[in-house]
PDB file of C-alpha atoms and ligand atoms in Angstrom:
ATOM      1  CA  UNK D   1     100.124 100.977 125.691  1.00 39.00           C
ATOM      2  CA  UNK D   2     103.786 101.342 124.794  1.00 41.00           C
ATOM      3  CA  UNK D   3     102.995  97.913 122.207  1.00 46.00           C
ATOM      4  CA  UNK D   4      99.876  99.291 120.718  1.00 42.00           C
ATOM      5  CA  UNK D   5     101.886 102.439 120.163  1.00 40.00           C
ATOM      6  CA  UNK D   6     104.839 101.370 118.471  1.00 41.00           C
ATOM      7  CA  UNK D   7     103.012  98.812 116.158  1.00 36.00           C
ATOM      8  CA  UNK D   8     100.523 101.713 114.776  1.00 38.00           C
ATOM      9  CA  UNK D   9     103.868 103.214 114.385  1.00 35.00           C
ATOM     10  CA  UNK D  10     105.190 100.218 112.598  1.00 36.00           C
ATOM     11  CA  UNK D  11     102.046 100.086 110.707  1.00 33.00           C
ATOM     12  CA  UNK D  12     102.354  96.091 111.926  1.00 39.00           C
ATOM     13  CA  UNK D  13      98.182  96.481 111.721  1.00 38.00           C
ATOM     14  CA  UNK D  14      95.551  97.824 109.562  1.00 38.00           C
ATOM     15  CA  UNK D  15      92.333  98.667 111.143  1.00 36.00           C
ATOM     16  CA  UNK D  16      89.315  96.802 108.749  1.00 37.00           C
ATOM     17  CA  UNK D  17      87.395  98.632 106.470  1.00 39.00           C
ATOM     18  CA  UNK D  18      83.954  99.643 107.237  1.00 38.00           C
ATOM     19  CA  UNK D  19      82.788 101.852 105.358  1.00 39.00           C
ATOM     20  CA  UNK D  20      83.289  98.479 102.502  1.00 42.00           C
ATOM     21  CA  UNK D  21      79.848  96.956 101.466  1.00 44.00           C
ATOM     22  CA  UNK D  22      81.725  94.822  98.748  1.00 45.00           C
ATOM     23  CA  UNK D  23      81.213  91.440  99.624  1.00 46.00           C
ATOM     24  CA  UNK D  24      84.895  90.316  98.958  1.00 45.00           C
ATOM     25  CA  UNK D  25      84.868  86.919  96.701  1.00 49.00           C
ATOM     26  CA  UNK D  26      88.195  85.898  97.918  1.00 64.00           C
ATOM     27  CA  UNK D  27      89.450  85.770 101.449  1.00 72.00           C
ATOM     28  CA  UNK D  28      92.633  87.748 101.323  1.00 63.00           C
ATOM     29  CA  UNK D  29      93.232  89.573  97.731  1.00 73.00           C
ATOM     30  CA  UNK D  30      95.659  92.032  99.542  1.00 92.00           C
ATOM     31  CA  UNK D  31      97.816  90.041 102.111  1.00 97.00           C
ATOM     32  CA  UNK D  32     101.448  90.215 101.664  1.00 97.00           C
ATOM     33  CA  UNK D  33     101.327  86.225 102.586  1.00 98.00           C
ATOM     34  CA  UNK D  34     100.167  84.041 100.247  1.00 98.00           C
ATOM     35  CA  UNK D  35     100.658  81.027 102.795  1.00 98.00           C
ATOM     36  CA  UNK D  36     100.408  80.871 106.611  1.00 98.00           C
ATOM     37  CA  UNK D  37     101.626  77.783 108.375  1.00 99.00           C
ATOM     38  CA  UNK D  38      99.519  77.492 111.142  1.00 99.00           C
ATOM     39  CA  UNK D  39     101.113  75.769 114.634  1.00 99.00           C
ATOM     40  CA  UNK D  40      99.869  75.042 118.005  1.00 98.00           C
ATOM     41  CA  UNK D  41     102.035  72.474 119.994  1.00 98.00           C
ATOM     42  CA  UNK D  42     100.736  70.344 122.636  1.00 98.00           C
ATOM     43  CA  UNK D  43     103.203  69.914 125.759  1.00 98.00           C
ATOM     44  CA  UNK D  44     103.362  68.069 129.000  1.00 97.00           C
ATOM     45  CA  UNK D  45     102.203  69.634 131.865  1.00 96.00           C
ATOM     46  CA  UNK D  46     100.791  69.194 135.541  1.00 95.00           C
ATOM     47  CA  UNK D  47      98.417  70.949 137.579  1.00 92.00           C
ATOM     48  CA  UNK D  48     100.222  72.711 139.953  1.00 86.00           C
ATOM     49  CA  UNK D  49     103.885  73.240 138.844  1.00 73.00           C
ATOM     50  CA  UNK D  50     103.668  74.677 135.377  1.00 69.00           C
ATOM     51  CA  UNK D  51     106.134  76.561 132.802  1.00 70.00           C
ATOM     52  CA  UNK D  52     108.659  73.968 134.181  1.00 78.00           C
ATOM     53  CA  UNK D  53     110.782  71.950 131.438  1.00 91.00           C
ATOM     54  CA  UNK D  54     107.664  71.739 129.048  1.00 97.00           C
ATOM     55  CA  UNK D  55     108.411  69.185 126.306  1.00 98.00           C
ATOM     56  CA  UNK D  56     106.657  69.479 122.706  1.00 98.00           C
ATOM     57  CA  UNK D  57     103.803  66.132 122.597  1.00 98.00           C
ATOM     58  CA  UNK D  58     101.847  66.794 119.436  1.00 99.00           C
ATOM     59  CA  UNK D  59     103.736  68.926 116.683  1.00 99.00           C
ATOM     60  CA  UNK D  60     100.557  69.642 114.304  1.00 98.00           C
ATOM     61  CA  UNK D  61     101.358  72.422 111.429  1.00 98.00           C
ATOM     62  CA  UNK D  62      98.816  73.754 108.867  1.00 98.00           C
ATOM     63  CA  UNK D  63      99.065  75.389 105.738  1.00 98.00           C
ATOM     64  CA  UNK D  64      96.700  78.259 105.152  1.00 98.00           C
ATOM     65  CA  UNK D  65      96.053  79.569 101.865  1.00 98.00           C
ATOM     66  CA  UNK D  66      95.270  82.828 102.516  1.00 98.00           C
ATOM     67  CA  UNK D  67      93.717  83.212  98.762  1.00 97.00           C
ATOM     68  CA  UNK D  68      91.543  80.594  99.259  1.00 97.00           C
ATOM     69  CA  UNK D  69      90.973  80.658 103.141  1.00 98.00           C
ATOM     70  CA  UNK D  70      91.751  76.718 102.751  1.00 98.00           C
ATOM     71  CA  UNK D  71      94.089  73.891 104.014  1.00 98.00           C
ATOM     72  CA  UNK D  72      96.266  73.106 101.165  1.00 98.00           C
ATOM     73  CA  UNK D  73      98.720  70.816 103.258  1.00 98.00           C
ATOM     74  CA  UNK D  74      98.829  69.392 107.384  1.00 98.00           C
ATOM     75  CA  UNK D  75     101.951  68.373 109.210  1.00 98.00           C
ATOM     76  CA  UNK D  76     101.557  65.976 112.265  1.00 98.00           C
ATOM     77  CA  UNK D  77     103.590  64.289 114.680  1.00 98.00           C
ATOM     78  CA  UNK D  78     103.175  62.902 118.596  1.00 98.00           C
ATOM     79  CA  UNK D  79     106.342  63.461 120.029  1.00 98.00           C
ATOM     80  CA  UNK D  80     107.877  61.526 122.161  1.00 98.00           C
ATOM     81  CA  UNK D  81     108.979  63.328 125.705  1.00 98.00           C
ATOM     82  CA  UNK D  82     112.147  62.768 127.027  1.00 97.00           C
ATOM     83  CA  UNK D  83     112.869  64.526 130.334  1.00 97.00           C
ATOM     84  CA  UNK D  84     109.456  63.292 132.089  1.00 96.00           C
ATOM     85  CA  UNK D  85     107.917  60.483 129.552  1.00 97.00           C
ATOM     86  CA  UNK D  86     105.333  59.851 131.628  1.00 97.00           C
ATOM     87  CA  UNK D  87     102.095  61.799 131.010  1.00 97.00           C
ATOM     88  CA  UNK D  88     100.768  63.504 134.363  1.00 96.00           C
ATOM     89  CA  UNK D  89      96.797  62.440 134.525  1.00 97.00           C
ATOM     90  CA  UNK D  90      96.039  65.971 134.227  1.00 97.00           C
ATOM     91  CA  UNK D  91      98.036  66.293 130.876  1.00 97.00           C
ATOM     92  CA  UNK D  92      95.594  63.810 129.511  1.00 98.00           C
ATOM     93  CA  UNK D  93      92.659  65.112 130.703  1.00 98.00           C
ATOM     94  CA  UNK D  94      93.589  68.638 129.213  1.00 98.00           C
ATOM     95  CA  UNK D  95      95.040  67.067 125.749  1.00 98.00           C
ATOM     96  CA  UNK D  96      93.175  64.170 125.449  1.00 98.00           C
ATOM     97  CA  UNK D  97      96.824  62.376 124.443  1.00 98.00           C
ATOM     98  CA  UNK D  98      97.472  59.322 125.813  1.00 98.00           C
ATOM     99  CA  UNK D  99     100.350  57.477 127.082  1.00 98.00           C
ATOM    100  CA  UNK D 100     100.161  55.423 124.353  1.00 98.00           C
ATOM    101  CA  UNK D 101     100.155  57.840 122.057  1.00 98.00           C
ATOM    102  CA  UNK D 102     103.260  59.584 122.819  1.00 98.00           C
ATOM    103  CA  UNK D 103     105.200  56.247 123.356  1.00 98.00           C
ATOM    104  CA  UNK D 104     104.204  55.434 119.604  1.00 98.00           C
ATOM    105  CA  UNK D 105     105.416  59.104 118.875  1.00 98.00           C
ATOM    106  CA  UNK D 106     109.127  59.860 117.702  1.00 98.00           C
ATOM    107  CA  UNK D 107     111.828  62.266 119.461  1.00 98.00           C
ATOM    108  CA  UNK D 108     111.338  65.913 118.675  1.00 98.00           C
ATOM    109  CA  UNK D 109     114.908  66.341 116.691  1.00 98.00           C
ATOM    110  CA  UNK D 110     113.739  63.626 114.895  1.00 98.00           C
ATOM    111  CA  UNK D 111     109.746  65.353 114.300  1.00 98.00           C
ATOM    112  CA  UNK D 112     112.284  68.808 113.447  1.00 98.00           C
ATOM    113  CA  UNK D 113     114.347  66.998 111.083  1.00 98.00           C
ATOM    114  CA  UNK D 114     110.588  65.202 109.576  1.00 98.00           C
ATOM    115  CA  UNK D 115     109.386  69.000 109.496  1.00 98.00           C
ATOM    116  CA  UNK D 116     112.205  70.212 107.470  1.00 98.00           C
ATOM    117  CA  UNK D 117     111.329  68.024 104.936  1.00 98.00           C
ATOM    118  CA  UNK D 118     108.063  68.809 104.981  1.00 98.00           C
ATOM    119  CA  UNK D 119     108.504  72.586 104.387  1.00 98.00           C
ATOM    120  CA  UNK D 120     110.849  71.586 101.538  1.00 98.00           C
ATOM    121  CA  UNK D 121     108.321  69.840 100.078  1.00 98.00           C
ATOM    122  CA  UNK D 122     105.819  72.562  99.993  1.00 98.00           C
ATOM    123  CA  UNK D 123     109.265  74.810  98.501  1.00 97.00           C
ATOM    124  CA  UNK D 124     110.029  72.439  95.675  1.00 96.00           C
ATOM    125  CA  UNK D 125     105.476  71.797  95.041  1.00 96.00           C
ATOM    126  CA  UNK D 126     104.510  75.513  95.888  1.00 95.00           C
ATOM    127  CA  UNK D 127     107.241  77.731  95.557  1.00 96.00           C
ATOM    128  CA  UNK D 128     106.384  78.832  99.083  1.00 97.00           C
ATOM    129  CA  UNK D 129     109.065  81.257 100.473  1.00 97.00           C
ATOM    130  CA  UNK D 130     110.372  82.647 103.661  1.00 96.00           C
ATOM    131  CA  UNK D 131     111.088  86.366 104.675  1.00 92.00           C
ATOM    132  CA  UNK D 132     115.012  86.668 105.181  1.00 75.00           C
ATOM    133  CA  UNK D 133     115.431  83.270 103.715  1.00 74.00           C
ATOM    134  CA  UNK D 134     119.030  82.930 102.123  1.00 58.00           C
ATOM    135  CA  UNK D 135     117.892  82.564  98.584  1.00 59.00           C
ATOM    136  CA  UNK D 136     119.515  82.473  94.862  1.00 57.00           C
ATOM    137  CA  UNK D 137     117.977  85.750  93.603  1.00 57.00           C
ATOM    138  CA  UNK D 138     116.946  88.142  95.789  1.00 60.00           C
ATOM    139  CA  UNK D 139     113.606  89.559  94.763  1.00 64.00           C
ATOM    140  CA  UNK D 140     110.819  86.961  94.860  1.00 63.00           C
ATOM    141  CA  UNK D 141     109.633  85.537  91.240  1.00 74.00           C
ATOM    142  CA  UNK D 142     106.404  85.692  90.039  1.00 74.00           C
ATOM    143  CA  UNK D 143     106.491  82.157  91.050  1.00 79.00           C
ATOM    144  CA  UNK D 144     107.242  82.431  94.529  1.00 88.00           C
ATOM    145  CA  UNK D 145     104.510  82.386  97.397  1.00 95.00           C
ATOM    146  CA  UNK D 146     105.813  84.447 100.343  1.00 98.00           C
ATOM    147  CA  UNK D 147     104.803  82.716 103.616  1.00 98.00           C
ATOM    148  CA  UNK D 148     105.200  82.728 107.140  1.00 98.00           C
ATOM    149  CA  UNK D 149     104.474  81.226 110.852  1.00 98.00           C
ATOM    150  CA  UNK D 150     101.222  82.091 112.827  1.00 99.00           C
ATOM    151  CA  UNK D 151     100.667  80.816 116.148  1.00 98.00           C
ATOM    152  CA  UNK D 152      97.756  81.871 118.672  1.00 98.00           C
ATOM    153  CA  UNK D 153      99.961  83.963 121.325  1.00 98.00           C
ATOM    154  CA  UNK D 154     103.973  84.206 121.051  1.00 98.00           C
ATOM    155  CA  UNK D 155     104.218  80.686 123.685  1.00 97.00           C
ATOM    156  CA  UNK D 156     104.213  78.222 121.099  1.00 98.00           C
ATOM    157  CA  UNK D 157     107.307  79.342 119.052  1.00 98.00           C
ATOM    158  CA  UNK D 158     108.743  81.915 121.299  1.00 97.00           C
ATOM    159  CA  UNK D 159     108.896  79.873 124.686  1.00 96.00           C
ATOM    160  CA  UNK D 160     107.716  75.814 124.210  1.00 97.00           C
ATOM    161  CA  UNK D 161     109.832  75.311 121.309  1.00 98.00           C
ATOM    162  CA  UNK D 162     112.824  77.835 121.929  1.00 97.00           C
ATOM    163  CA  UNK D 163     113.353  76.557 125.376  1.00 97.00           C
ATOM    164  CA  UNK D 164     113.143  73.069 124.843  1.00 98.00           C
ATOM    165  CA  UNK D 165     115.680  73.351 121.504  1.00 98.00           C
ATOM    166  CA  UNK D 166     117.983  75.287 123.797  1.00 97.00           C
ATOM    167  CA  UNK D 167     118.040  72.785 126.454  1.00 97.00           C
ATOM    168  CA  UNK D 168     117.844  69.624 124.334  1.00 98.00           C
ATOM    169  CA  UNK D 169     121.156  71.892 122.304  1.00 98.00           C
ATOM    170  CA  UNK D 170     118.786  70.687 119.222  1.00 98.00           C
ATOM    171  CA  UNK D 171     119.164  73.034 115.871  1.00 97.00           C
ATOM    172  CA  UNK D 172     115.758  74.827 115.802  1.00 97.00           C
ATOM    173  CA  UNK D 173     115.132  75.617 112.000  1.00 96.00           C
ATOM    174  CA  UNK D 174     115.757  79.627 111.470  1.00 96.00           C
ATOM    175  CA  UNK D 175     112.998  80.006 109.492  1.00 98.00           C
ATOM    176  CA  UNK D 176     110.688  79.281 112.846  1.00 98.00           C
ATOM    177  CA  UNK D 177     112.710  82.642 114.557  1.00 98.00           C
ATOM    178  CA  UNK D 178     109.381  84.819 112.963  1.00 98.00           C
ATOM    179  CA  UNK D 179     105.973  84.703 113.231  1.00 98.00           C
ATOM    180  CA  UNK D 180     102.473  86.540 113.649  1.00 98.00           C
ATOM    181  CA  UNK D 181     100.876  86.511 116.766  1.00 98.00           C
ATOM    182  CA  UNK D 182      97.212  86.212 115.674  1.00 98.00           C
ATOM    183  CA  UNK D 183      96.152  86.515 119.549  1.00 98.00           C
ATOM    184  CA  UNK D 184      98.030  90.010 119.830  1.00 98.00           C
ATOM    185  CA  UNK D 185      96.708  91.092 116.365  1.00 98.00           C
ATOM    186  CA  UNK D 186      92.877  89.825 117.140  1.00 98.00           C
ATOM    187  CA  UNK D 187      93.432  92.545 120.058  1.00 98.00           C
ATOM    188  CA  UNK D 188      94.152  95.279 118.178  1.00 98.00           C
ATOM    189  CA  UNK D 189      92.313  94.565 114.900  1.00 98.00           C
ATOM    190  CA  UNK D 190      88.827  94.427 116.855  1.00 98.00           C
ATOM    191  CA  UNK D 191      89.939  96.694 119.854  1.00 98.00           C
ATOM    192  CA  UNK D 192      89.266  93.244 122.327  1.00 97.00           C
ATOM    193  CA  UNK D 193      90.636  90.967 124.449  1.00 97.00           C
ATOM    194  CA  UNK D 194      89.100  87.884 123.200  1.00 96.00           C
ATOM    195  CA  UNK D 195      88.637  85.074 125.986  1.00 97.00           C
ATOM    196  CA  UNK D 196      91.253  82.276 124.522  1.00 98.00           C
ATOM    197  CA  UNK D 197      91.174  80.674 121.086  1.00 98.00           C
ATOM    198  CA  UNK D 198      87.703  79.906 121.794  1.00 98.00           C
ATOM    199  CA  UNK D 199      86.566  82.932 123.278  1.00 98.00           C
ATOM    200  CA  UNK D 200      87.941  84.440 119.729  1.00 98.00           C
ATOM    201  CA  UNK D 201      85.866  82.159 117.497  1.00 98.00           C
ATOM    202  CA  UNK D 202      82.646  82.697 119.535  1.00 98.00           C
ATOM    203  CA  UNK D 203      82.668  86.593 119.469  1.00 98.00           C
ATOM    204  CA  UNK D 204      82.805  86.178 115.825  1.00 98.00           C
ATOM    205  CA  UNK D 205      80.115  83.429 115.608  1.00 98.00           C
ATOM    206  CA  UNK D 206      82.180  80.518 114.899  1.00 98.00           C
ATOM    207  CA  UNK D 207      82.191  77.237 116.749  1.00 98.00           C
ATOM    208  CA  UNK D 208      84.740  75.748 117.860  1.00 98.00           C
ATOM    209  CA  UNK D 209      85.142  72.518 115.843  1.00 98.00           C
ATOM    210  CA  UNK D 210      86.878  69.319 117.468  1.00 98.00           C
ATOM    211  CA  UNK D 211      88.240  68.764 120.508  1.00 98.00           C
ATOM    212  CA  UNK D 212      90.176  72.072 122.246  1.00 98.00           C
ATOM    213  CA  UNK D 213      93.478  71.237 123.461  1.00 98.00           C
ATOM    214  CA  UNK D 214      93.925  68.958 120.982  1.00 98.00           C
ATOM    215  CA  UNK D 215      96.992  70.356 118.948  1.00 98.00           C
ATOM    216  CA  UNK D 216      95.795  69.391 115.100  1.00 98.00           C
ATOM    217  CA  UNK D 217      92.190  70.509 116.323  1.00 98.00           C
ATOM    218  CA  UNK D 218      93.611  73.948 117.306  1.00 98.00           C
ATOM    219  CA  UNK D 219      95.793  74.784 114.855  1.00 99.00           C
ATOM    220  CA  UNK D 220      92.852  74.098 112.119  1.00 98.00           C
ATOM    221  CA  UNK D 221      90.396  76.554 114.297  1.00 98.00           C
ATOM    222  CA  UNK D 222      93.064  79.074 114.694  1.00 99.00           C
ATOM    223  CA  UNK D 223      93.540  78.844 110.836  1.00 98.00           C
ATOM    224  CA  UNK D 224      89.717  79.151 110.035  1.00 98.00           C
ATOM    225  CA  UNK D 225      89.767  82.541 112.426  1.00 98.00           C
ATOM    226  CA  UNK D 226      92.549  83.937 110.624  1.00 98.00           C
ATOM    227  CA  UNK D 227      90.878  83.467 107.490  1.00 98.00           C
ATOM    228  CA  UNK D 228      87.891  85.032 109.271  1.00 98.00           C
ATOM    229  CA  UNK D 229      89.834  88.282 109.913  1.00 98.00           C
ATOM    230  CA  UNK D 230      91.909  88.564 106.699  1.00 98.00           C
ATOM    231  CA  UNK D 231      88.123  88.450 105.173  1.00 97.00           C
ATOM    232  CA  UNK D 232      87.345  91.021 107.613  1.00 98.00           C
ATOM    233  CA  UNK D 233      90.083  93.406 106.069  1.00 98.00           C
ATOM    234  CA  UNK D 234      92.939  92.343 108.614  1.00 98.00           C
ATOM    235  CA  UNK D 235      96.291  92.105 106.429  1.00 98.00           C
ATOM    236  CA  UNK D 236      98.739  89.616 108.040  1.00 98.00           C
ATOM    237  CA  UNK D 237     101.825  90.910 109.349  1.00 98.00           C
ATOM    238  CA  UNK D 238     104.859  89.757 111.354  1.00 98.00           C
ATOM    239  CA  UNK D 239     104.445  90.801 115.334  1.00 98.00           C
ATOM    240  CA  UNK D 240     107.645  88.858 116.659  1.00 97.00           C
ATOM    241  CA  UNK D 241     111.093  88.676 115.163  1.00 97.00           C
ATOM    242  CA  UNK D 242     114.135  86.134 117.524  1.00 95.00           C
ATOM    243  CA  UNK D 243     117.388  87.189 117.163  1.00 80.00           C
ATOM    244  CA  UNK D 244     118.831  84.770 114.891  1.00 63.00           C
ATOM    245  CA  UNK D 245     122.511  83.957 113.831  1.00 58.00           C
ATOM    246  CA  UNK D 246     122.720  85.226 110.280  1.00 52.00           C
ATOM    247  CA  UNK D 247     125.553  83.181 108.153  1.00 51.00           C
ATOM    248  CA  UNK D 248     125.035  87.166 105.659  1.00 48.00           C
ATOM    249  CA  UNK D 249     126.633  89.675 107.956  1.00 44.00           C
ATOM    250  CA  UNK D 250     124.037  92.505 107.838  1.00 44.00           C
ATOM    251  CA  UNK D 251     125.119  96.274 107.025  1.00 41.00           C
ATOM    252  CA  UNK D 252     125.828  96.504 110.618  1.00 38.00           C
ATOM    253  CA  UNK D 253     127.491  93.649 111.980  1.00 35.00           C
ATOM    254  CA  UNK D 254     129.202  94.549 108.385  1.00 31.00           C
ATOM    255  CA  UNK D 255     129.955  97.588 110.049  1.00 32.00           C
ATOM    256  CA  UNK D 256     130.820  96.708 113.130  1.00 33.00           C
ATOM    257  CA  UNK D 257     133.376  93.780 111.922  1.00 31.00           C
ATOM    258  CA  UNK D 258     135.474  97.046 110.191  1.00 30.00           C
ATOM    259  CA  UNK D 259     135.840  98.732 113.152  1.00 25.00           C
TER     260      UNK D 259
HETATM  261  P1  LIG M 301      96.751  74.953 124.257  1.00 59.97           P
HETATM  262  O1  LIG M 301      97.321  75.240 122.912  1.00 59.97           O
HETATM  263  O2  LIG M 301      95.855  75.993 124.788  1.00 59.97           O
HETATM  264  O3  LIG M 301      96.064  73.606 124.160  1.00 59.97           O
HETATM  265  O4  LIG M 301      97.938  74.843 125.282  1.00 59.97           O
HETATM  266  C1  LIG M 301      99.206  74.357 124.968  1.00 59.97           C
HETATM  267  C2  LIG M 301      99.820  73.724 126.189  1.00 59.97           C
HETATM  268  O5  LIG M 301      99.807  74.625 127.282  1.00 59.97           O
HETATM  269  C3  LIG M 301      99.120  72.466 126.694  1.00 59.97           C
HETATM  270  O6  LIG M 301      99.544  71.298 126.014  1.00 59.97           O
HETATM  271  C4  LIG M 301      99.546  72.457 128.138  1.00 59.97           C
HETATM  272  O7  LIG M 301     100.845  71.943 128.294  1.00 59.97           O
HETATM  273  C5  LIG M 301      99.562  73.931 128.499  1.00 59.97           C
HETATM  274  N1  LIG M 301      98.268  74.344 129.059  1.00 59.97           N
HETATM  275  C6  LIG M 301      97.234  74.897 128.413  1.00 59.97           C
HETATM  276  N2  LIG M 301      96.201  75.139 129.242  1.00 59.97           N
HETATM  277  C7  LIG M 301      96.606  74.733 130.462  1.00 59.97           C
HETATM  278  C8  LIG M 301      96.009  74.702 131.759  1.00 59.97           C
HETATM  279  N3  LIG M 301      94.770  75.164 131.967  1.00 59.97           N
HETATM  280  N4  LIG M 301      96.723  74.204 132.780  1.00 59.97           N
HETATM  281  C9  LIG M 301      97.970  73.757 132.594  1.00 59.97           C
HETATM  282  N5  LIG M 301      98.602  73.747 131.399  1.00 59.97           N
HETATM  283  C10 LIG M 301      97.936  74.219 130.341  1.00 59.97           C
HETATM  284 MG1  LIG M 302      97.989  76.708 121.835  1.00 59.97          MG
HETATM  285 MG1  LIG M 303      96.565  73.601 121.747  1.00 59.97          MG
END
């Protein structure tokens, strides 16, 4: 109740319009985003004792245009595990990633370091942006496509990834501290709690397409349902901020550094 509440308050949603007939011709005419990278990371796990020293296996990212409702651009690693590097048979089963697979992978600083480039890549070919980004000028140019991470639940960037940098003591790029929650927003947009990823897709009439569990497979369906909504009227917003260590003192640590 108290989250519903204070993200009316924040205006983090807008409820879709209705009473609009208007078949729209684009997907998202009105989204403050012109990009989303969608992720969804794979991880090992085991049956019974879960939430326990997950490491990242498959790093897959997507780029959404959300103009188009298309995949302009796909990351994708397997990643290597280090603290258990053997797959459990159940991992497998539930991923569909083998041994094999993971032992041809690469380390995850190395798949962050691979990543880094990638995003500077779609800076230097795209003029994609991040929010809070240290950049030259401060007001974006009419060249510059704002964009941001979306992930299906807050897990993915706000507990697989942060835990595993902070125990590995591997630099986890700042720009990854922010992202939408499309899971949390789904909720609130159609006043539902959908049944997973796939559960979402199906209320809506879309299939599933791939294999679930699979990390690339996911990400892409999780991109084609947030097209779905921002064609639906849902505008895009940021749900979850991590603290972050800003090198820019802000007005208040400005503040505070007087005193
Ligand atoms: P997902 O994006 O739903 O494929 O899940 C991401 C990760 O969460 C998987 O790679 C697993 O490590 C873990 N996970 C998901 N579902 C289960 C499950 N039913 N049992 C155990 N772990 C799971
Ligand atoms: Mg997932
Ligand atoms: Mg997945």
């Amino acid at each position: 109740f108290f989250n519903l509440t204070l993200c009316r308050e924040l205006g983090l949603l807008q409820r879709r319009n209705q009473s609009s007939s208007v078949p729209k011709k684009t997907v998202g005419s009105n989204q403050i985003f012109s990009y989303l990278i969608v992720i969804d990371f794979e991880s090992t796990c085991w049956r019974e004792k879960n939430n326990y020293n997950q490491e990242i296996i498959e790093f897959p990212a997507v780029l959404l245009n959300t103009r188009t409702g298309e995949i302009d651009s796909e990351f994708h690693n397997y990643v290597q595990p280090q603290e258990h590097p053997v797959l459990s048979e159940f991992c497998t089963e539930l991923t569909g990633i083998t041994q094999i697979q993971v032992e041809a992978g690469i380390p995850l600083h190395i798949c962050l370091s691979q990543f880094n480039r990638w995003l500077q890549t779609l800076q230097h070919t795209m003029g994609v942006v991040f929010p809070n980004e240290q950049r030259n000028t401060s007001a974006p140019s009419a060249t510059e496509n704002m964009c941001t991470f979306l992930t299906w639940s807050d897990w993915d960037l706000g507990v697989c990834l942060q835990y595993e940098c902070k125990r590995k003591q591997l630099h986890k790029p700042d720009v990854l501290n922010s992202w939408i929650d499309l899971r949390s927003t789904y909720r609130l947009f159609y006043s539902r709690k959908p049944k997973g990823l796939n559960g979402a897709l199906q209320d809506l009439g879309i299939q599933f397409s791939g294999r679930e569990h699979s990390g690339l497979d996911d990400s892409r369906n999780t991109a084609r349902l947030a097209a779905r909504m921002m064609s639906d009227g849902c505008v895009m917003r940021i749900t979850r901020s991590l603290q972050s260590v800003s090198v820019r003192p802000t007005v208040t640590e400005g503040f505070l550094l007087k005193l």
